[in-house]
Coordinates of N, CA and C and ligand atoms in Angstrom, one line a residue:
X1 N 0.8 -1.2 0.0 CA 0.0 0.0 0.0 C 0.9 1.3 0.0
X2 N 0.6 2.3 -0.8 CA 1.7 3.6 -0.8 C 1.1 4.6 0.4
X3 N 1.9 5.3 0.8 CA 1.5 6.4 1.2 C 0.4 7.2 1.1
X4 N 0.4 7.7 0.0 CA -1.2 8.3 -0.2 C -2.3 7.7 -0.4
X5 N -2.3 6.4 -0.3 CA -3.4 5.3 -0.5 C -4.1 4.9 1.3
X6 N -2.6 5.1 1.9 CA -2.8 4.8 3.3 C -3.3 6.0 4.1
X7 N -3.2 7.2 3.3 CA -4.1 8.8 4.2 C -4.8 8.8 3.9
X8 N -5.3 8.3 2.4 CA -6.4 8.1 2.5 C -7.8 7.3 2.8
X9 N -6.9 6.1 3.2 CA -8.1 5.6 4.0 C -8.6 5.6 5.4
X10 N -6.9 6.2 5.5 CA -7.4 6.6 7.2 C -8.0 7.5 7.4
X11 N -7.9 8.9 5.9 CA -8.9 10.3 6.4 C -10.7 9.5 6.1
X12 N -10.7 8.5 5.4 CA -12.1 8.3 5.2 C -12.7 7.1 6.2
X13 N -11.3 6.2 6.7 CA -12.3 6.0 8.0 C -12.6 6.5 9.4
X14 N -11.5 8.0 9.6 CA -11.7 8.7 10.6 C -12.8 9.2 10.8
X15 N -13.3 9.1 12.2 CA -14.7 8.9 12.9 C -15.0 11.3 12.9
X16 N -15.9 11.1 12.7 CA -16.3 12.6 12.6 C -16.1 13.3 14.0
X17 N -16.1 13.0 14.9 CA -16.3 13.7 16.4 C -15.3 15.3 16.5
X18 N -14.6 15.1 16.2 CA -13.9 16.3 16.1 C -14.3 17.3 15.7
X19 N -15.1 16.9 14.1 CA -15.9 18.1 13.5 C -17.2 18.6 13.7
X20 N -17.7 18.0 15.1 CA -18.9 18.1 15.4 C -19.1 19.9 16.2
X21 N -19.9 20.4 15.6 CA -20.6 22.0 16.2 C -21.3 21.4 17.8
X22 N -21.0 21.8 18.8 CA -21.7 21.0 19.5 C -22.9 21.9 19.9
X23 N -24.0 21.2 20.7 CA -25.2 21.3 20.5 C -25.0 22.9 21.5
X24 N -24.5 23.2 22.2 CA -24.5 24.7 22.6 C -24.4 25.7 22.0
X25 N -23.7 25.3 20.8 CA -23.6 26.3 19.8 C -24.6 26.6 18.7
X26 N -25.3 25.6 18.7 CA -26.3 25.6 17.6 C -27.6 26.1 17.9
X27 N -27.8 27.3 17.1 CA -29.3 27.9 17.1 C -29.9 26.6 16.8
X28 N -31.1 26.8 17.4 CA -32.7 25.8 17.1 C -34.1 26.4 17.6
X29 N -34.8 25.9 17.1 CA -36.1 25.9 18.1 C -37.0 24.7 18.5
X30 N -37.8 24.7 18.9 CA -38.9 23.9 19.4 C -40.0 23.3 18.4
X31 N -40.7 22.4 18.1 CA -41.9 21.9 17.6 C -42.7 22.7 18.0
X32 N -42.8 23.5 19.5 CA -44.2 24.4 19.2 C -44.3 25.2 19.5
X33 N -43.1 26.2 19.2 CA -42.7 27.5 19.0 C -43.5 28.4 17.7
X34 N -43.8 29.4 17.8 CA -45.0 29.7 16.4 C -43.6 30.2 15.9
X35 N -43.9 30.5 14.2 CA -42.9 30.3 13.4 C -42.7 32.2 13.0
X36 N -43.5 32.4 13.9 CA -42.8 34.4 14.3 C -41.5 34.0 15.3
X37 N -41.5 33.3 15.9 CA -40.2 33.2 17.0 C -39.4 32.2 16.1
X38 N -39.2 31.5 15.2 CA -38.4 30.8 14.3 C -37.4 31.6 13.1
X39 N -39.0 32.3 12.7 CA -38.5 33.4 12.1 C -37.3 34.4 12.6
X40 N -37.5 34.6 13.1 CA -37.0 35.8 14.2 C -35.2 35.5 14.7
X41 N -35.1 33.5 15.2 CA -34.1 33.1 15.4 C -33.1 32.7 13.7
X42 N -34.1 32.3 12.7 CA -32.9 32.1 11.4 C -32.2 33.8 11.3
X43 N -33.1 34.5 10.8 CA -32.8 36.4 10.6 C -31.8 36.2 11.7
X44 N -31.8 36.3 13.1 CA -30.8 36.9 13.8 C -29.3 36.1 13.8
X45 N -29.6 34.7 13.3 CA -28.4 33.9 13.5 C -27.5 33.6 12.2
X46 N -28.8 34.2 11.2 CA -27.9 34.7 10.0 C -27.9 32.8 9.4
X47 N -28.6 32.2 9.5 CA -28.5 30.9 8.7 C -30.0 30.5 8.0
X48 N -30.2 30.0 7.0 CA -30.7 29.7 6.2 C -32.1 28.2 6.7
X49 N -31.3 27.7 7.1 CA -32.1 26.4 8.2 C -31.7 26.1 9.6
X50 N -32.2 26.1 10.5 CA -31.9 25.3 11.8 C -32.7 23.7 12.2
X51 N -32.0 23.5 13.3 CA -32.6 22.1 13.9 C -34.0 22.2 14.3
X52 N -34.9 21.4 14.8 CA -36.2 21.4 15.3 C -35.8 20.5 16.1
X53 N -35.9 20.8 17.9 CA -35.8 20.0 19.0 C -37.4 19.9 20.0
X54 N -37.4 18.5 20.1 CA -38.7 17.9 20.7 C -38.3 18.1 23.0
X55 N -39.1 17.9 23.5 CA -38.4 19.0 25.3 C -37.7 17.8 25.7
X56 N -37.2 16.2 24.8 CA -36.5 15.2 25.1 C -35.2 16.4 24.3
X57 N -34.7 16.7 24.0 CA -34.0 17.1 23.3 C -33.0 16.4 22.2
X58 N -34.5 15.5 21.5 CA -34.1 14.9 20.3 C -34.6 16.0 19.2
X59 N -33.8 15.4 18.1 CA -33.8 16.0 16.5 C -35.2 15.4 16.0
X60 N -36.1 16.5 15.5 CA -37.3 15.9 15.2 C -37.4 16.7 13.2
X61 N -36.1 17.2 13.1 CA -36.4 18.0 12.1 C -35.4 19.3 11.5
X62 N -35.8 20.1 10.7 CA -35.1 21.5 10.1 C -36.3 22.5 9.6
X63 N -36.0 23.8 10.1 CA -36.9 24.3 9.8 C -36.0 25.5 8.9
X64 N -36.3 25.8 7.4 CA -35.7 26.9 7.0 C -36.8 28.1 6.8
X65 N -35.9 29.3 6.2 CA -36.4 30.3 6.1 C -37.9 30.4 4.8
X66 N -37.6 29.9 3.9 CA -38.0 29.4 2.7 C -39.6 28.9 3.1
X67 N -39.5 27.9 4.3 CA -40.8 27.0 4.4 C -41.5 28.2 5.4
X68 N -40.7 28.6 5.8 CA -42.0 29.7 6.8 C -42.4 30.4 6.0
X69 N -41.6 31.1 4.7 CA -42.5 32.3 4.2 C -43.4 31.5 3.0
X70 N -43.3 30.5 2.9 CA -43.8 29.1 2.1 C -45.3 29.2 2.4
X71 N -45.2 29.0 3.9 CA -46.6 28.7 4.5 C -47.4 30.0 4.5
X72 N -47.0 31.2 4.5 CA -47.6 31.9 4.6 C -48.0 32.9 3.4
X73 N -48.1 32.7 2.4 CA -47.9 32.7 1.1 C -49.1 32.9 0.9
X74 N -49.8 33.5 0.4 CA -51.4 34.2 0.2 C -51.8 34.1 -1.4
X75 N -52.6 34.6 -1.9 CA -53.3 34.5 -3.3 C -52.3 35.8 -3.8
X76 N -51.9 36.8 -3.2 CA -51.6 38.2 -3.6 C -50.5 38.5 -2.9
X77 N -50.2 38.0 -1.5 CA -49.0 39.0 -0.7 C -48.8 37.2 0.3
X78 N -47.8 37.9 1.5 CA -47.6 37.2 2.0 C -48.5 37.6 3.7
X79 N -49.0 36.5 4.2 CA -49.7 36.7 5.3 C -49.4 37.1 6.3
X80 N -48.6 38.0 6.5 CA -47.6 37.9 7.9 C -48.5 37.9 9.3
X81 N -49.2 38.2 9.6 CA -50.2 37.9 10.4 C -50.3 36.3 10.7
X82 N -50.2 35.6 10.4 CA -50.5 33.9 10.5 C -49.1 33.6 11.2
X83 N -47.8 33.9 10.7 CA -46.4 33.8 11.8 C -46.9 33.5 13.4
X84 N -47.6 33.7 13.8 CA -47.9 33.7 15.3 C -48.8 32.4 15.4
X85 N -49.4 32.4 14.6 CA -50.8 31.4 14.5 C -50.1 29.9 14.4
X86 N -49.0 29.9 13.4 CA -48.4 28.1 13.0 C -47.4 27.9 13.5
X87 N -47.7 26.5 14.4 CA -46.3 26.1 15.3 C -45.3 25.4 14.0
X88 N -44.3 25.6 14.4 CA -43.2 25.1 13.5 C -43.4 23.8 13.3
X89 N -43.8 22.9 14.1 CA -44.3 21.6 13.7 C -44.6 21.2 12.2
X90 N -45.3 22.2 12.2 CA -46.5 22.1 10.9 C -46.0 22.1 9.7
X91 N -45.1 23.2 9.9 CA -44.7 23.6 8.5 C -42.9 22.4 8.4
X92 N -42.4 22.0 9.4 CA -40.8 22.0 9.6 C -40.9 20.7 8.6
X93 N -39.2 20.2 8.1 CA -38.9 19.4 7.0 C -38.4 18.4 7.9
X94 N -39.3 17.2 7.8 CA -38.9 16.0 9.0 C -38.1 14.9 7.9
X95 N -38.0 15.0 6.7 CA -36.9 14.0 6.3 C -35.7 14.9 6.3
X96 N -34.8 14.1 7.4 CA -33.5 15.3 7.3 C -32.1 14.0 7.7
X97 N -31.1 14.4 7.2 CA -30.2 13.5 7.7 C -29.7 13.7 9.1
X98 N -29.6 12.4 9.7 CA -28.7 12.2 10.7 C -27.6 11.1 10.9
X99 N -26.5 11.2 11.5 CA -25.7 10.5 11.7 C -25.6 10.6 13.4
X100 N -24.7 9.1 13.5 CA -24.7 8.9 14.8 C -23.3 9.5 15.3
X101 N -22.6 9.8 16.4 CA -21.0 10.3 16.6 C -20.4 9.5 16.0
X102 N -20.5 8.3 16.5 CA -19.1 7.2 15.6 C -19.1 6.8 14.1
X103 N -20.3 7.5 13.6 CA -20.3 7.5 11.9 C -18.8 8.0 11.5
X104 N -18.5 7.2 10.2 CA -17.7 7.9 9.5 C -17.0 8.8 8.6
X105 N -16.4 9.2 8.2 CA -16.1 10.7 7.5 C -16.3 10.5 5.7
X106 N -16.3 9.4 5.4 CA -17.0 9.0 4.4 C -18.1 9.2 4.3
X107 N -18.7 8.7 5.3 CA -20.3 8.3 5.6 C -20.8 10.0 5.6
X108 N -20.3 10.4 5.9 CA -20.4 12.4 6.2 C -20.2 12.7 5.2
X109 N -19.3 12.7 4.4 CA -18.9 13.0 3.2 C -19.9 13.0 2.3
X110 N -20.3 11.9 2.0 CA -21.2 11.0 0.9 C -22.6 12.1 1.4
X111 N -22.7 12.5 2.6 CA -24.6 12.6 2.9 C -24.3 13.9 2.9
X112 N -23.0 14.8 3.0 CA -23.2 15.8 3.0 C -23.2 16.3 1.6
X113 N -23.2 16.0 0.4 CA -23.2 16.4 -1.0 C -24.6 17.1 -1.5
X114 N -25.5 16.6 -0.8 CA -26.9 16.7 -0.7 C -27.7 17.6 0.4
X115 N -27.2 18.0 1.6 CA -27.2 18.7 3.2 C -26.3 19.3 3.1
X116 N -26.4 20.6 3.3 CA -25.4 21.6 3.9 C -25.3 21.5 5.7
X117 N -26.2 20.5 6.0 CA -25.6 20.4 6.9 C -26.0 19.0 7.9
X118 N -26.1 18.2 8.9 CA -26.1 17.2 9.3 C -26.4 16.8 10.9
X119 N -28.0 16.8 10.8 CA -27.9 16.3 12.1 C -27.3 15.2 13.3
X120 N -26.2 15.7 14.2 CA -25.3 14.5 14.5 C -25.8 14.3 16.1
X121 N -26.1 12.5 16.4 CA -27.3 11.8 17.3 C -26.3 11.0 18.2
X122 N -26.4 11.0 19.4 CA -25.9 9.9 20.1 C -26.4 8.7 20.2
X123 N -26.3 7.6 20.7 CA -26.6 6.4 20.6 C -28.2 6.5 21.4
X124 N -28.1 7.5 22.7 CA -30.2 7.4 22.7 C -30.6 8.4 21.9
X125 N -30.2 8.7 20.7 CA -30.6 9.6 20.0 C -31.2 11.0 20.0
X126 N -30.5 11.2 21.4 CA -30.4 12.8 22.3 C -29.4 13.3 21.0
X127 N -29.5 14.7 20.7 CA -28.7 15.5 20.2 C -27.7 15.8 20.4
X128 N -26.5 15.8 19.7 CA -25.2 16.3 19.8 C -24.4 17.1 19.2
X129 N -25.2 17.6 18.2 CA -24.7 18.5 17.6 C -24.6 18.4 16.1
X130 N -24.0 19.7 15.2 CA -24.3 19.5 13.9 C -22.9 19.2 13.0
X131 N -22.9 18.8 11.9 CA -21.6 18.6 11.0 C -21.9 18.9 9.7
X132 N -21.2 20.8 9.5 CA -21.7 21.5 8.4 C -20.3 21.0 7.1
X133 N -21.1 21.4 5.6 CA -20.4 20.2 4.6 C -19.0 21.6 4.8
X134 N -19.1 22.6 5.4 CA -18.0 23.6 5.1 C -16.7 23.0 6.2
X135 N -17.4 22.4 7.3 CA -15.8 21.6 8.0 C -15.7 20.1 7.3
X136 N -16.5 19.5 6.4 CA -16.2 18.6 5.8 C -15.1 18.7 4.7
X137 N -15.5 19.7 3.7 CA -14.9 20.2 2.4 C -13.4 20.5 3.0
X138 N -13.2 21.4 4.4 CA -11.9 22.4 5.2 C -11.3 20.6 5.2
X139 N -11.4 19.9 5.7 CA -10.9 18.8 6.1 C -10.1 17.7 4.7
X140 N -11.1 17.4 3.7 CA -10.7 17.5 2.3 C -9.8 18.2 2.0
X141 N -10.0 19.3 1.9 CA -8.6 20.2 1.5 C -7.4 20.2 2.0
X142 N -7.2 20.4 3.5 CA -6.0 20.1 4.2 C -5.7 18.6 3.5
X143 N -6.5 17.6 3.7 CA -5.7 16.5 2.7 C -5.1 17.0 1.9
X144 N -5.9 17.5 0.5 CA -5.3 17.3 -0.5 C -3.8 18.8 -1.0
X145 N -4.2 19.0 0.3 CA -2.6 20.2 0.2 C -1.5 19.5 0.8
Ligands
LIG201 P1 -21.9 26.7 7.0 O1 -21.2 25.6 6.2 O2 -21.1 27.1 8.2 O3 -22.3 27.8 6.1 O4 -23.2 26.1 7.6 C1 -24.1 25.4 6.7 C2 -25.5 25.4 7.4 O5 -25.4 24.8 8.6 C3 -26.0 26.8 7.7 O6 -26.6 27.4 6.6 C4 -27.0 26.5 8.8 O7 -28.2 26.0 8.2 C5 -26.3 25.4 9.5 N1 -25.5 25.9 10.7 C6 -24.2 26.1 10.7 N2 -23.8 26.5 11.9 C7 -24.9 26.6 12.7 C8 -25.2 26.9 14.0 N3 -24.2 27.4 14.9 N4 -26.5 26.9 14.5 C9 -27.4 26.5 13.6 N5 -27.3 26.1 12.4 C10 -26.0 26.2 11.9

């Protein structure tokens, strides 16, 4: 086996945990938070989607900016009035990826081509935080320099 055959299978079967965002740092909200307070947290945090957390503080979901103004979408304008009215539940995108901590960096790799970013689960499938494709890609690179 050569050298670069052998970093690279060590970079693809090294275990993700390192690159993990951990869950303190991660904006989210709640399933039944109305989606004026959802709203309110993507605008301030400056991101496009966040997590949806159930009061187990499991991953139930992502809620982006797109599907709130989605739902509120009228014949002529947009409803803004209704923001108060729909819990995030309603509207949030529940097929979302997850991986577990000990998943692999392949395995990250591969799911992140498709997810900018990745919900990452412990073994009771309590939350642990996220793994965006931008420390994926940073990690590739330093490889290949
Ligand atoms: P990035 O690669 O840093 O641009 O992050 C990709 C996506 O991951 C962002 O658009 C967000 O949807 C999500 N994200 C990254 N960091 C956070 C964070 N601290 N809290 C919540 N979501 C995040």
């Amino acid at each position: 086996m050569t050298i670069d055959t052998l970093k690279k299978s060590q970079l693809m079967s090294k275990e993700i945990s390192d690159l993990i965002i951990s869950h303190e740092k991660v904006a989210h909200v709640q399933l039944q938070n109305p989606l004026d307070h959802a709203l309110l947290i993507l605008i301030k945090s400056g991101y496009t989607a966040i997590p949806v957390l159930d009061n187990d503080y499991k991953v139930r979901g992502q809620i982006s900016k797109n599907e709130i103004l989605d739902s509120i979408l009228g014949l002529e304008r947009l409803e803004i009035e209704r923001l108060h009215d729909i819990t995030v539940e309603t509207v949030m995108n529940k097929k979302i990826p997850r991986l577990k901590t000990d998943a692999t960096f392949l395995k990250a790799l591969t799911t992140s081509i498709n997810h900018p970013f990745i919900c990452i689960e412990d073994e009771k499938a309590a939350f642990v935080g996220i793994l965006t494709r931008r420390s994926i890609l940073a990690l590739v690179h330093r490889y290949f320099q």
